[in-house]
Amino acid sequence: MNLYVCIKQVPDTETKIKLNADQTGIDPGGIKWIMSPYDEYGVEEALRIKEKNAGSTVTVVSAGPDRVVDSLRTALAMGADNAIHVELPETADSAFAAKALAAALKKEAKVDLVFFGKEAIDDGAAQVPQLVAAHLGIPSVTVVVGIEYAGSTLKCKREIEGGSFEMVEVTAPAVIAGSKGLNDPRYATLPNIMKAKKKEVKALKLADLGVSASDQKIKYKNLQLPPPKQAGKKIDGDAAAQAKALVQALHTEAKVI
Amino acid sequence: MAKILVYVEQRDGKTKKASFELVGASAAAGNETHAVLIGDAVTALAAECAHYGATKVHVVQDAQLKYYSNEAYSKALSQAIKTISPDAVLAAHTPIGKDLLPTVAALHDGALATDCTALSFSGGKLTLKRPMYSGKVIADVEFTGTSLAMATVRANSIGLPKPDTSKTADPSQISVDLSGLKTKILEVVKGNSARPDVTEAAIVISGGRSLKSAENFKIIEDAADVIGAAVGASRAAVDAGYRPHRDQVGQTGKVVSPALYIACGISGAIQHLAGMRTSKVIVAINTDPQAPIFQVADYGIVGDLFQVVPALTAEFKKLKE
Ligand SMILES: Cc1cc2nc3c(=O)[nH]c(=O)nc-3n(C[C@H](O)[C@H](O)[C@H](O)COP(=O)(O)OP(=O)(O)OC[C@H]3O[C@@H](n4cnc5c(N)ncnc54)[C@H](O)[C@@H]3O)c2cc1C
C-alpha cells in the first residue's frame, strides 16, 4: 500500500505566544515547534499498516516554511520511509495549504490512504483533511478513533457528540483524520533519530505545483491576546454561605441560571 | 441586506439549538435568512426554523440522508447552495458542521472560517472573530477575495433568541442526486448518557483529579442534573478513569463555550484553559487560593468541593422550586 501522512508543525502548547508587529500572526522567535499531536496518530497508523503489509511505503508530507523539515525528520525517525516538504508561506490559510498538499499528492504515482490529524492545534481550523479529500475526489472520514481493515475496505469508528460513535465504511483511496484513541504513537529511538538526519527530504516549490498565493481565501488580522481578566469576585464564608451567595450572584448579577 | 443560508442541523429528528443561534443572529440583522434542513424526514422541523426567524425554509429529503455522512450531506448542502445562491453560508461548529463545511467549501471554491466565536453583519458583509493557539489569541477574519463566504460558529457564542411560535413556514423541497455514494454508514452506536453533551450545554460543571474516584463524581452529577448541566472533567480525572474521554475538556479533549462553567477541584493548567476559557462566566471552587484557575474565574470560592458542591446542589434546588 502507498501510505501518506500529512503533518503540520505547530508551536508547543506550553510556548508563550507573542504577536508579530502588524498583528497578522505570531512572532516565530523563541517558539518551540512540534508535530501537531493529532498528526502523530496518523503517522503511527500508517506505520502499523506498513508493518502488516509487506512492500508498503509510508511517505510524510508537510507544507510550510523551512522549519517544518524538523517535524518531517521526527516522522522519519518514527519509521516513515520518505518525506516531502512543500514550500508554503507562514501565513497561508487552510485553503492554500490544502491546494498545495493535494497538488503534491497528485504528483505521486499511486495514493491509497492519506492520514491526517483531526485538527492542528495552532489555528484549530480542522479543514485541511476534508479539503484535500475533495481536491483529490476521494472520501474523507474525520475524528477516527478506531479502524478495522479488510483488504482495501476500512471500517472506521468516528467519535461524535454525546459519547456516540458512527461506524463508517470506506474503500481506499480515502482520507482518514485520526484522533485520540486511534492508537498509541511510538517514540523515535535515538539511533533512528540519528539515521533520520541523513535521509533525503524531497522539496517541492509552489510554482512546480501550479499553486499560488491567490489560492488563499482568508487572512487573519488584528490578532489580540485575550484581555487580562478582571480579578474575579472571591466569595467568603462557610460552604453553605458561599453556595448561597454564589447562586444569588449567578442568578441576579450574571443572569446565567 | 444579504442573503444568508444557515444549515440547520438535526440528528434523529432533533434540531441543534446552536443552528438557531445563527438563524436568529442573521434574522436580527435584517438579512434574508434561508434555513436548510437535511435528512430523511425533516419537513416537520421547518416551523421551528421559522420560529427563530428564518425567512424561507428549504428541505433536502431522501432516505439516504437518514444518517449523516460527509459524502451524502455535502452533495445535499451543495445542491441547496446552487439553488439558493446565498451571499454567505453558516453552520454550527458541531461534529457534523465541522466535518461537512470544509467539503462543501471545496466544492464551491468557498472561503471558510471555522470555529468562530463572534459574528456580526455590517453592510451585508460577514464579520467574524475566532480563537487561535488554544484560545491564547483572538483574531479577526478577513475574506481576501470574492469567494462564497462561509463560517462555522461555536455553540453558545451568540445566544438563542426568543422563538416566536406564531410564525409558520412553507418549506420548499430541493432534490439531490445521491447515486453512486461510496461511503456507507454501517451503524450509529449511541452513547448512554441522558445528560447534554459538554460542547452543547449552556452550563458545564467539571471535576478534576481531586474528586478521587468515579463514584465521587456523583456529587457533580447531582448538581448538574438539577440545572440541566453537562458534566465535564479534567484530563487528570479522565486518565485516572473517573470519567470517559468524551467528557474531557481541554486541548486534547472538547472545546466548550457555555454561558456558565463551574470548575470543581481543577487547578487550571494551560491545556485545560484551552478548552474553556471562552466560557461567558467561570466559577472556580478550589482549596488552594493560589490555583491558576482563579485567574480566569469570575467568581472564586476557596473551599473544599466535597462541602461546597452539595451545598450548591441544595441552593440550585431552592432556585428551581
Ligand atoms: C499535551 C498535553 C495535553 C493536555 N490536555 C489536557 C486536556 O485536554 N484537558 C486537561 O484538563 N488537561 C490536559 N492536560 C493536563 C494538564 O496539564 C493538567 O495536568 C490537568 O489539567 C490537571 O488536572 P486537574 O486540575 O484535575 O489536577 P491537578 O492539577 O492535580 O489539580 C487538582 C486541583 O484540585 C484542588 N483540590 C484538591 N482537593 C480539593 C478539594 N477537596 N476541594 C477543592 N479543590 C481541591 C487542588 O488545589 C488542585 O488545584 C494536558 C497536558 C499535556 C502535556
JSON list of N, CA and C in Angstrom, two decimals, chain B residues 3 23 74 121 155 163 192 197 233 313:
[
{"chain": "B", "resi": 3, "resn": "LYS", "atom": "N", "xyz": [-28.24, 37.82, 1.56]},
{"chain": "B", "resi": 3, "resn": "LYS", "atom": "CA", "xyz": [-28.96, 36.55, 1.54]},
{"chain": "B", "resi": 3, "resn": "LYS", "atom": "C", "xyz": [-28.08, 35.52, 2.26]},
{"chain": "B", "resi": 23, "resn": "VAL", "atom": "N", "xyz": [-29.52, 31.37, 12.89]},
{"chain": "B", "resi": 23, "resn": "VAL", "atom": "CA", "xyz": [-30.74, 31.84, 12.22]},
{"chain": "B", "resi": 23, "resn": "VAL", "atom": "C", "xyz": [-31.16, 33.15, 12.88]},
{"chain": "B", "resi": 74, "resn": "SER", "atom": "N", "xyz": [-22.72, 16.49, 1.94]},
{"chain": "B", "resi": 74, "resn": "SER", "atom": "CA", "xyz": [-22.05, 17.56, 1.20]},
{"chain": "B", "resi": 74, "resn": "SER", "atom": "C", "xyz": [-22.73, 17.74, -0.16]},
{"chain": "B", "resi": 121, "resn": "PHE", "atom": "N", "xyz": [-22.96, 41.24, 11.18]},
{"chain": "B", "resi": 121, "resn": "PHE", "atom": "CA", "xyz": [-23.15, 41.60, 9.79]},
{"chain": "B", "resi": 121, "resn": "PHE", "atom": "C", "xyz": [-23.04, 43.11, 9.71]},
{"chain": "B", "resi": 155, "resn": "ALA", "atom": "N", "xyz": [-20.99, 26.69, 19.44]},
{"chain": "B", "resi": 155, "resn": "ALA", "atom": "CA", "xyz": [-22.26, 26.74, 20.17]},
{"chain": "B", "resi": 155, "resn": "ALA", "atom": "C", "xyz": [-22.17, 27.71, 21.34]},
{"chain": "B", "resi": 163, "resn": "PRO", "atom": "N", "xyz": [-38.06, 32.33, 20.66]},
{"chain": "B", "resi": 163, "resn": "PRO", "atom": "CA", "xyz": [-38.79, 31.90, 19.47]},
{"chain": "B", "resi": 163, "resn": "PRO", "atom": "C", "xyz": [-40.18, 32.53, 19.42]},
{"chain": "B", "resi": 192, "resn": "ASN", "atom": "N", "xyz": [-24.57, 6.42, 26.16]},
{"chain": "B", "resi": 192, "resn": "ASN", "atom": "CA", "xyz": [-25.63, 6.08, 27.11]},
{"chain": "B", "resi": 192, "resn": "ASN", "atom": "C", "xyz": [-25.97, 7.22, 28.08]},
{"chain": "B", "resi": 197, "resn": "ASP", "atom": "N", "xyz": [-24.48, 17.03, 25.98]},
{"chain": "B", "resi": 197, "resn": "ASP", "atom": "CA", "xyz": [-23.07, 16.94, 25.62]},
{"chain": "B", "resi": 197, "resn": "ASP", "atom": "C", "xyz": [-22.34, 18.19, 26.11]},
{"chain": "B", "resi": 233, "resn": "ALA", "atom": "N", "xyz": [-14.76, 17.08, 32.71]},
{"chain": "B", "resi": 233, "resn": "ALA", "atom": "CA", "xyz": [-13.68, 16.59, 33.56]},
{"chain": "B", "resi": 233, "resn": "ALA", "atom": "C", "xyz": [-12.34, 17.10, 33.05]},
{"chain": "B", "resi": 313, "resn": "THR", "atom": "N", "xyz": [-25.78, 22.28, 45.22]},
{"chain": "B", "resi": 313, "resn": "THR", "atom": "CA", "xyz": [-26.92, 21.49, 44.74]},
{"chain": "B", "resi": 313, "resn": "THR", "atom": "C", "xyz": [-28.18, 21.89, 45.49]}
]
